[in-house]
XYZ file of C-alpha atoms in Angstrom:
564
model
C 8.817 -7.105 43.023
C 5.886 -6.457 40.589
C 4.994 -9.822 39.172
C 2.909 -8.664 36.369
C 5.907 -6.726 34.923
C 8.174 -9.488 35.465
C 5.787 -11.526 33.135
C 5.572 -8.633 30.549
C 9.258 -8.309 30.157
C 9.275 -12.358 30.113
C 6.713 -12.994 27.033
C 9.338 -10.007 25.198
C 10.984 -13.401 25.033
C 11.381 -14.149 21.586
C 14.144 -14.220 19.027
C 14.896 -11.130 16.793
C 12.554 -11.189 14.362
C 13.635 -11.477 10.669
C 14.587 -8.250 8.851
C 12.271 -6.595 6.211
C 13.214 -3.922 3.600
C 10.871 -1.454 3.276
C 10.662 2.795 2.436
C 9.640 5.480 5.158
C 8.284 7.505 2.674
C 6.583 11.420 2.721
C 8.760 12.704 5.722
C 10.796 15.954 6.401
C 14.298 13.992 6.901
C 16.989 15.713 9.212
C 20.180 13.606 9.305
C 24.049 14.254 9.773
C 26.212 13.632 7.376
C 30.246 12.342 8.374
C 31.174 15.611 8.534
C 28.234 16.924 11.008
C 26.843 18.666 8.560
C 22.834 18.189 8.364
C 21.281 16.807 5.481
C 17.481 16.843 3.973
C 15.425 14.223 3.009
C 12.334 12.617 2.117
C 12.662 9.250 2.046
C 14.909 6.323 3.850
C 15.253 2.898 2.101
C 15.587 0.492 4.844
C 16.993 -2.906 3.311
C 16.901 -6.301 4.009
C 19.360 -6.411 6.912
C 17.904 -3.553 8.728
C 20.348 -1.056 7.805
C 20.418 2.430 5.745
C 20.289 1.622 1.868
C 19.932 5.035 0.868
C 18.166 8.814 1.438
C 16.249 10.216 -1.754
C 15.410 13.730 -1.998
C 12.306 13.346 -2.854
C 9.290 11.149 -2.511
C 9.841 6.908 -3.512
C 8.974 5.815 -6.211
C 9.304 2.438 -7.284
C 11.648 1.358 -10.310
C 9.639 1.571 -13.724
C 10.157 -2.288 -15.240
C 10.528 -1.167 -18.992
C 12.598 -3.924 -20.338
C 11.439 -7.583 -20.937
C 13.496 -10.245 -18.421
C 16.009 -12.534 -20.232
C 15.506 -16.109 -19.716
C 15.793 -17.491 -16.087
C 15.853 -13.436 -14.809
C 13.404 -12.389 -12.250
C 12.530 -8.711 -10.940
C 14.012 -8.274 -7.884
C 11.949 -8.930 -4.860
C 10.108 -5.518 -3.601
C 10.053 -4.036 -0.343
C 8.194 -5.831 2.484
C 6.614 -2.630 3.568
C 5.906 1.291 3.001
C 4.767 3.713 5.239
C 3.733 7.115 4.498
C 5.054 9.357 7.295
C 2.557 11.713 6.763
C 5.052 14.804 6.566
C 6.551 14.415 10.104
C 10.134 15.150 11.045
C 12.578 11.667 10.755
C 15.835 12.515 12.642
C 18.199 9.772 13.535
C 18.317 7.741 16.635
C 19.371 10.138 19.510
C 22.575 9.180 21.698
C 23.077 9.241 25.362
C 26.534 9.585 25.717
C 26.696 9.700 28.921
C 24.338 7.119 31.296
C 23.577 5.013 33.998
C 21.442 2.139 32.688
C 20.360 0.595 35.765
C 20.257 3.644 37.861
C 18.350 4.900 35.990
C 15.519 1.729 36.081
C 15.751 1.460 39.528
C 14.754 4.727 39.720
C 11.537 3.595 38.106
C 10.767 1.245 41.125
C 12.535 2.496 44.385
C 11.716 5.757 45.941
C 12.389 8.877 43.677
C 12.812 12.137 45.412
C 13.503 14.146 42.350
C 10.317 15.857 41.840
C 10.297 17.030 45.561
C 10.828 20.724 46.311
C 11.159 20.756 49.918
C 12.168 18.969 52.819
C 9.106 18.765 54.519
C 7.371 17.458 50.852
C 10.270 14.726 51.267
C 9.272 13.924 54.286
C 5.727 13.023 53.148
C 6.893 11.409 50.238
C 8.916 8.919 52.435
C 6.266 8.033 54.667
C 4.267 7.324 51.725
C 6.622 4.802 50.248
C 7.051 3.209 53.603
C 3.289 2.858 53.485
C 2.742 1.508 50.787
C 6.129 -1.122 50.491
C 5.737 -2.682 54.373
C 8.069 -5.839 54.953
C 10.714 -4.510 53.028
C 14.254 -4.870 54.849
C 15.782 -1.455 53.906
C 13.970 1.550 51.877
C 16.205 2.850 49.010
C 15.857 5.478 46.729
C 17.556 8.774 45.379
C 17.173 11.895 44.193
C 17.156 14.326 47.091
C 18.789 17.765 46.580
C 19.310 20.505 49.600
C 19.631 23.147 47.280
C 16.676 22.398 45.385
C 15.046 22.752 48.772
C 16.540 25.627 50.120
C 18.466 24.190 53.021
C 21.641 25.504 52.396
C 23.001 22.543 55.057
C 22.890 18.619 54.623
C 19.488 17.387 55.854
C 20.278 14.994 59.048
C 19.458 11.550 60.177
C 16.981 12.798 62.892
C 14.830 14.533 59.672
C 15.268 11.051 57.974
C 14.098 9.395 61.275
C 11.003 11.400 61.958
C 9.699 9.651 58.133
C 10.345 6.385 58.955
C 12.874 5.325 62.331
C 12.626 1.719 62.609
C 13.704 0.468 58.894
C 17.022 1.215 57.675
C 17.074 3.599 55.147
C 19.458 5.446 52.195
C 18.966 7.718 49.818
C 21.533 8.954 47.520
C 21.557 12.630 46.467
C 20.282 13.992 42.949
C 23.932 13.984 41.570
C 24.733 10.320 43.209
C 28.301 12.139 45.271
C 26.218 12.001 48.507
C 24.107 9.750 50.491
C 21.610 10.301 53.141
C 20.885 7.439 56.049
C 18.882 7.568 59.165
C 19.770 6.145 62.524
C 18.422 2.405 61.883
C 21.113 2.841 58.619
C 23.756 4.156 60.571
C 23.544 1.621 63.123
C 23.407 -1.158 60.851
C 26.965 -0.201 59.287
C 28.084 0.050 63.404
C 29.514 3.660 62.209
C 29.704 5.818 65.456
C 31.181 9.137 66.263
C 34.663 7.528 66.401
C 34.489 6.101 62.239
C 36.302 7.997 59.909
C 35.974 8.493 56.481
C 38.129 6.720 53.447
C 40.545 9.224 51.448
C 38.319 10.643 48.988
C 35.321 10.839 51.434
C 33.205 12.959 53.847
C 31.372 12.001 57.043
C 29.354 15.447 58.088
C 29.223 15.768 61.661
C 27.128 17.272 63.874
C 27.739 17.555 67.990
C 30.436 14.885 67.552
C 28.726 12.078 65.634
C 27.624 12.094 61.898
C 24.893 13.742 60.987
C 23.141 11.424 58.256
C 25.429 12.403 55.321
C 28.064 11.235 54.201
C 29.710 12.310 50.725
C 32.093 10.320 47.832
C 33.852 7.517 49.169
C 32.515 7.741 52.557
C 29.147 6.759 51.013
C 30.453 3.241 50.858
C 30.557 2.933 54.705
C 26.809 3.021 54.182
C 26.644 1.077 50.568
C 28.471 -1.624 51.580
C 25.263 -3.083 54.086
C 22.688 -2.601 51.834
C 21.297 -5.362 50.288
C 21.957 -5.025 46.467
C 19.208 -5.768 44.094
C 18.347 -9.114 42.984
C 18.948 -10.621 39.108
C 14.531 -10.389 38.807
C 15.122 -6.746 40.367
C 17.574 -5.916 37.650
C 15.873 -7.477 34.645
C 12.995 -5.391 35.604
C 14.668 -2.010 35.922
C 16.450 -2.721 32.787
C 13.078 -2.922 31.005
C 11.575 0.015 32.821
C 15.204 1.946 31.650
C 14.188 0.687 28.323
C 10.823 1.670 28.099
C 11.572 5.285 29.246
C 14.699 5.884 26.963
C 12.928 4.768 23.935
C 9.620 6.975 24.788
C 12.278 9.716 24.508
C 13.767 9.116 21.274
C 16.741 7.149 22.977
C 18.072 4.495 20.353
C 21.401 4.008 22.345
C 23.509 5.020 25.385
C 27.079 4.704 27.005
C 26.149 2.792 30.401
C 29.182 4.766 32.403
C 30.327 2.421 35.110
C 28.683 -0.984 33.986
C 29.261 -4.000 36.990
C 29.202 -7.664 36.064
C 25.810 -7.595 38.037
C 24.637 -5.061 35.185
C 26.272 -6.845 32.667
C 24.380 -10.569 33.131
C 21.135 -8.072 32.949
C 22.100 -6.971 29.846
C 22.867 -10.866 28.763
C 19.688 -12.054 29.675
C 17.744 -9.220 28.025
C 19.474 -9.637 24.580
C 19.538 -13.340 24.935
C 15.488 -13.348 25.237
C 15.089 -10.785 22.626
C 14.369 -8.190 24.644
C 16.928 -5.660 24.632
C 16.577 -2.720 21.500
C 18.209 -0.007 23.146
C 22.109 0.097 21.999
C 24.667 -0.415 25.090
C 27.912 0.778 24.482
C 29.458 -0.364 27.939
C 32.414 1.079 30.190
C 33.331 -1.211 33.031
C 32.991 0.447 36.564
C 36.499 -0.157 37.683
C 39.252 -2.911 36.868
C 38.189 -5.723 38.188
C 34.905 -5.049 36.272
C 36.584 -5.183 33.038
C 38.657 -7.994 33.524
C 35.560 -10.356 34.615
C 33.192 -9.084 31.940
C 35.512 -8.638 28.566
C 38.628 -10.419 29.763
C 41.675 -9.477 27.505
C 40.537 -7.411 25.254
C 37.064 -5.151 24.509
C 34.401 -7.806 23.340
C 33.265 -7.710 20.078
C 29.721 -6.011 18.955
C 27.136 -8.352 20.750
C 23.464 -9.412 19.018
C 23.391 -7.476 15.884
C 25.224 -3.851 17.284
C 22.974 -4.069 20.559
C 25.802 -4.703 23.040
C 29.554 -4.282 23.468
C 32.024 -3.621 26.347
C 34.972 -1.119 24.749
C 35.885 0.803 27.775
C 37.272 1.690 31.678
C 35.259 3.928 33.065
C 37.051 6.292 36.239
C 36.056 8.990 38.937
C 38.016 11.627 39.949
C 36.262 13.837 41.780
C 32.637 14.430 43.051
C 30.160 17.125 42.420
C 30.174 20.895 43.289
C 27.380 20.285 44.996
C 28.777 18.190 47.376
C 31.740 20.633 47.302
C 33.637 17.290 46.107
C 34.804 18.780 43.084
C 38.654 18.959 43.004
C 39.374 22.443 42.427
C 42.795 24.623 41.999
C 41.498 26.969 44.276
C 39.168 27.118 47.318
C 35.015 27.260 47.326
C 33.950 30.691 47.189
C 31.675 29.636 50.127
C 33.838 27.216 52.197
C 37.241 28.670 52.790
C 39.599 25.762 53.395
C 37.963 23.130 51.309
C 39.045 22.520 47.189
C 36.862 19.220 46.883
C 39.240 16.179 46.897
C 40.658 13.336 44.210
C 38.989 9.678 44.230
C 42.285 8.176 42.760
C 46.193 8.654 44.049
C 47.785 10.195 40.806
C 50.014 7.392 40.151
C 47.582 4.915 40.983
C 44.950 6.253 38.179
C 47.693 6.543 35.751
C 48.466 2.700 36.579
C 44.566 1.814 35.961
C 44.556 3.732 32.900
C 47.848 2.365 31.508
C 46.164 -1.400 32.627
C 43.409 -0.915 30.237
C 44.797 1.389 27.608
C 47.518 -2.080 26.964
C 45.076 -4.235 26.217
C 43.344 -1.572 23.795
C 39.896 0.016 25.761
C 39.013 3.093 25.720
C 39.261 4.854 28.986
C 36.903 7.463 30.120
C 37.555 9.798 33.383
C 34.665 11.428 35.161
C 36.132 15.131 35.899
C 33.984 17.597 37.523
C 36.553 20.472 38.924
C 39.146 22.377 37.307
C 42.143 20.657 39.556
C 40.875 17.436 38.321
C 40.726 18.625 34.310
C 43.760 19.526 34.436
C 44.830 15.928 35.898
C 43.485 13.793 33.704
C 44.758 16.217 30.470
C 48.450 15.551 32.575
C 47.326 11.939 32.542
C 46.854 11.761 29.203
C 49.845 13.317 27.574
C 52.069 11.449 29.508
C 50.169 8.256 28.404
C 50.066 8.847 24.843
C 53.702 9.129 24.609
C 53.272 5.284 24.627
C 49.958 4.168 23.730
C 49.417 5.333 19.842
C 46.816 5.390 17.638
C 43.217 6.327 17.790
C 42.392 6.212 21.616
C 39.780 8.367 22.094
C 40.672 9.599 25.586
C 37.409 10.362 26.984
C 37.065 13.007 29.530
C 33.138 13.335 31.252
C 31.684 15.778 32.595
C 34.246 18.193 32.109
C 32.400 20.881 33.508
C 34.313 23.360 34.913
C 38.294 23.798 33.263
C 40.589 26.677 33.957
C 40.644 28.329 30.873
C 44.231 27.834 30.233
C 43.226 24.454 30.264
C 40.599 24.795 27.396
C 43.143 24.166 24.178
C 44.684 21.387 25.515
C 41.713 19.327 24.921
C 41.955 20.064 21.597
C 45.806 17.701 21.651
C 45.985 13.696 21.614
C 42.163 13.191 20.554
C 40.627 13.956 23.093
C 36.828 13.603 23.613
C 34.359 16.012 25.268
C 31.809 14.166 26.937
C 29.473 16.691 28.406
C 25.666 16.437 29.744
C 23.720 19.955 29.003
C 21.064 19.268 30.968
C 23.209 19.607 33.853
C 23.519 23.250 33.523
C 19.940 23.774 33.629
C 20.331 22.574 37.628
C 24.008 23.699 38.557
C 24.427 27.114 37.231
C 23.283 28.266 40.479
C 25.172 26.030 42.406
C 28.528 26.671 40.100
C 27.869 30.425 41.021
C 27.182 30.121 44.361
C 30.483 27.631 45.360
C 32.831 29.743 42.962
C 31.684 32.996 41.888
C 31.091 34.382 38.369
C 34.633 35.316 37.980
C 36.047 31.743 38.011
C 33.359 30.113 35.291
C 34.966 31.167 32.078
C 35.533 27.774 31.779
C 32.568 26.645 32.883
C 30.570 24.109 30.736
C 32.224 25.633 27.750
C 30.427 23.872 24.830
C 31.463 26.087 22.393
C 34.774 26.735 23.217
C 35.487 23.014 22.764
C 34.107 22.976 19.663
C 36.482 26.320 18.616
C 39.434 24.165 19.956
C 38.270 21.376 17.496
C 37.478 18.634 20.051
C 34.745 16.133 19.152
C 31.801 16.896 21.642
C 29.539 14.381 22.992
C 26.685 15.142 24.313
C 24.662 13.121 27.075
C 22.353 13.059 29.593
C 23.880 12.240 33.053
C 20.358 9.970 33.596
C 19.329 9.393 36.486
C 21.015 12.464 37.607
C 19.105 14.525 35.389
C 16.105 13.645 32.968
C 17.170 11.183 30.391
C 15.125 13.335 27.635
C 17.980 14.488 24.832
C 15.409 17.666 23.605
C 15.496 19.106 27.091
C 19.632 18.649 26.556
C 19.586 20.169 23.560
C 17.715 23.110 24.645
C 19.890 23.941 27.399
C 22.522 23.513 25.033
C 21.339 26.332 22.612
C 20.205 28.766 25.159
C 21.889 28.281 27.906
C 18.840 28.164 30.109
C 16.765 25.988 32.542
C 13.378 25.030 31.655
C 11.717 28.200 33.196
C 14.043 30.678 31.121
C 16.522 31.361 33.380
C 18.639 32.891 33.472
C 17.197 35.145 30.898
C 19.369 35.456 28.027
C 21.257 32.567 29.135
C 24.124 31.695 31.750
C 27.288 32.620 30.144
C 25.671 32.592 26.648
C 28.651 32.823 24.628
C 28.858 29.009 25.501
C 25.761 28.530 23.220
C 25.994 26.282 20.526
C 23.889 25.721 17.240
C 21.243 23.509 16.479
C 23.289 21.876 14.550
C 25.997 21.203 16.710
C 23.480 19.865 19.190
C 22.113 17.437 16.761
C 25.607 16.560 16.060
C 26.053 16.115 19.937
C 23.296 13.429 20.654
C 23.847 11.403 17.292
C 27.169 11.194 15.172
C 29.849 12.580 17.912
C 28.040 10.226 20.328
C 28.698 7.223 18.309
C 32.248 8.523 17.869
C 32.743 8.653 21.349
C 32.109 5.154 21.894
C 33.541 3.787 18.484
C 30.523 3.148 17.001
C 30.244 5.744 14.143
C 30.529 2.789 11.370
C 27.470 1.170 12.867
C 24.761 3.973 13.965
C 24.184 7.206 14.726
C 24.188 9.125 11.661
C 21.874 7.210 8.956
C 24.299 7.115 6.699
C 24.315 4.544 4.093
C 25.523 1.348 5.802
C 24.566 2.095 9.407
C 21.776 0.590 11.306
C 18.329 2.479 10.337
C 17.844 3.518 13.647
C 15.752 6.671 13.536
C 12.645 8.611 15.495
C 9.580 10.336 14.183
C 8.911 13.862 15.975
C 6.175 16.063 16.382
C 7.695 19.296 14.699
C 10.602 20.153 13.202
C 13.314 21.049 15.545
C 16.037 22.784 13.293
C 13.731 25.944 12.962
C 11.990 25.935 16.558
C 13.277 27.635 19.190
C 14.857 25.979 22.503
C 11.770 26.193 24.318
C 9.716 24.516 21.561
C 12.888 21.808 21.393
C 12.153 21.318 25.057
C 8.599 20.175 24.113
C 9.382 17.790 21.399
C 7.314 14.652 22.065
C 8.550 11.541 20.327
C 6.065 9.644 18.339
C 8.183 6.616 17.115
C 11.059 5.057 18.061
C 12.901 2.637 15.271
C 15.904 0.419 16.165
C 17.501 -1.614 13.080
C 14.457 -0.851 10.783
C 12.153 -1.690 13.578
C 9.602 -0.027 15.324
C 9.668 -0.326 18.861
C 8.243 2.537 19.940
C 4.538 4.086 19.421
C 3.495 6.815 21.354
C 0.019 5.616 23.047
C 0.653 2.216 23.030
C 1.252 -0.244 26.069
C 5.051 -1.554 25.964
């Protein structure tokens, strides 16, 4: 790997420095308030343990010293710095409720086909990674999407082959349910025309033998021969993850489906003072949880940075995969509702494991069939496991409208990702019809029903930036205005809600509302300075935010223009 990098993200290895009080003074403040309500400012005291003091109306001004000191008094000490923010928006620290830490860095330095637009543009883009990264054992990367290049079929190993034949390679699909491998791969995991899929998994075929894709659990017929990345691999996608969630305003994140592998990244990071972006982790499976946090959810890790609360599930797989369960069949495969990843019983069993020993679960639900099993999962669970749980249901993206209240019962949490609209409303249309997305990514009827809604990003399924979320999540509609007027617009929610969605229900959803997320007095003074004022632009002008400083704990971090 890149050693130069490796040697920036060692000399970030120092201790956290000491905190410093201090006034962001002359800004147009935008926070939330504990009811979600937003709130004007113009000033945040910051004091001495990095953490909220106070918000003042109006511009700081220091305390007049009037009376004479009694013998042995002092004034008290004054703030270690001021800065004038020159008028520019302050908003707090946005959220990503909803991430993939280290997919997302990888990203950053395997081969990204997310930009590509056709198959043939692929094709070139391979060959140009193969190029330019000789020696290497197997080529990985992700980001491919048929329907974004107007296949309408899976592309095939032979299409893979004519980029590159002789190295193993695979490549898993935009929305991570599918992966793509070429002969050399397909060899390499001895998978022949006889192999058959796991439950929960698709081999596509093609004359007889599979034809380079193969879809949810089959996937790990493939995953299970590549090489995984290496700890210096890891520490330097973490930092690259780092570096592009805090250019976009990203204070912290829910890593959904953190391994022990992931875990020991995020150790070493915080251990050599270099992690500032907030973890809240959910183990990827049992066995995860047990060998990270043991009995019980650790506590909050190097001053609020890093804590494991939570179980993190999936049910089903995408619509574009057609792997989303569904109650009734795809509108354009006859035959096929999707499938479940988990034997009812046995997820109930997983989820009863962890809910005993007091984490949070969360279930990844994509389809309608599988909504409605996890809201059956739930009810039956609560009946015994009390208190403030915080079921977490993600994605929730398409729910049979019958459905829609009963996320409103036993605290249940929306965790949603707008930005995933802006790329599936086509797709949802085209594998269901119109007449069966009433429920479909139904933002506002969840917030009618009175169910906290998170809102995240999905990254690196879609682009980790929470302004192009939030724009989707006013209008409706992609980043080229479509559909005009919006997809289902009634789903729309305000501004405020949105702001609500990447900052104080985020931090809800991960129990971390006492700590961050809101700049209330008390929490962690983690906050961003923007370019315009987002509560009176409109979604395309959201979409266009650009963030010019990132603060973490009363820290800047971030500078847009400067190196990392």
């Amino acid at each position: 790997m890149n050693q130069v990098l490796l040697a920036a993200v060692t000399a970030l290895a120092l201790p956290f420095p000491a905190f410093a009080s201090g006034v962001i003074d002359n800004v147009n403040g935008i926070a939330v308030d504990a009811n979600g309500r937003t709130v004007r400012f113009r000033a945040l005291l910051i004091d001495d343990e990095g953490k909220v003091e106070r918000l003042l109306p109006g511009r700081y001004e220091a305390p007049p010293r009037k009376r004479k000191l009694k013998k042995g008094e002092s004034w008290p000490k004054g703030l270690d710095f001021q800065l004038d923010g020159g008028g520019k928006t302050l908003i707090p620290g946005l959220i990503d409720a909803h991430g993939h830490v280290m997919a997302l860095g990888l990203t950053q330095v395997t081969l990204d086909l997310s930009e590509t637009r056709s198959l043939a543009e692929a094709q070139a883009r391979i060959r140009e990674y193969v190029a330019a990264n000789g020696g290497r054992k197997w080529i990985i990367g992700r980001g491919w999407s048929a329907e974004r290049w107007g296949l309408n079929r899976a592309p095939t190993s032979a299409e893979l082959d004519v980029a590159t034949a002789d190295v193993p390679v695979w490549l898993e699909s935009a929305d991570g349910q599918a992966g793509w491998a070429n002969s050399a791969a397909i060899r390499a995991a001895n998978i022949s025309a006889g192999s058959k899929a796991p439950a929960g998994g698709r081999i596509e075929m093609a004359g007889g033998k599979p034809s380079g894709v193969f879809v949810g659990k089959a996937m790990d017929m493939i995953q299970r021969v590549v090489p995984p990345p290496a700890p210096k691999d890891r520490d330097i996608a973490l930092e690259k993850a780092q570096q592009l969630l805090l250019a976009n305003g990203v204070t912290g994140i829910a890593d959904m489906g953190t391994t022990i592998e992931d875990w020991q990244a995020f150790r070493r990071s915080a251990d050599r003072g270099a992690l500032r972006v907030r973890i809240i982790s959910y183990a990827q499976g049992l066995d995860n949880m047990v060998l990270i946090a043991g009995p019980e959810p650790t506590p909050w890790l190097y001053e609020d940075r890093l804590r494991m609360g939570g179980l993190k599930l999936d049910l089903d797989g995408s619509l574009a995969s057609r792997g989303a369960w569904l109650k009734a069949d795809y509108a354009d495969a006859p035959g096929q509702r999707g499938y479940s990843l988990i034997p009812s019983t046995q997820m109930r069993n997983m989820m009863s494991r962890a809910a005993m020993d007091n984490f949070q679960i969360a279930v990844d639900a994509t389809g309608d069939a599988a909504n409605s099993e996890v809201l059956d999962a739930i009810t039956e669970l609560a009946l015994t496991y009390k208190g403030d749980r915080r079921w977490r249901i993600e994605q929730a993206a398409i729910v049979d409208p019958a459905d829609l209240p009963r996320f409103g019962q036993n605290g249940v949490i929306a965790s949603m990702q707008p930005a995933r609209l802006a790329t599936d409303w086509r797709v949802s249309v085209g594998r269901l019809g119109e007449k069966r997305l009433s429920g479909g990514y139904a933002w506002k009827a969840m917030l009618d029903n009175r169910v906290p809604l998170a809102f995240g990003s999905g990254a690196p399924i879609t682009t980790p930036n929470p302004f192009a979320g939030m724009a989707v999540a006013m209008s409706r509609e992609d980043g080229s205005g479509e559909p005009a007027g919006g997809w289902t617009p009634q789903q729309r929610v305000s501004f405020d809600a949105a702001l609500d969605g990447y900052t104080r229900q985020a931090a809800f959803a991960g129990f971390a509302e006492k700590r961050f997320g809101s700049l209330i007095p008390g929490q962690r003074a983690d906050f961003i300075l923007i370019d315009r004022d987002i509560s009176v632009a409109r979604p395309n002008e959201v979409r266009a935010t650009q963030v010019l400083e990132t603060w973490i704990g009363g820290k800047r971090v971030y500078m847009k223009g400067s190196k990392p």
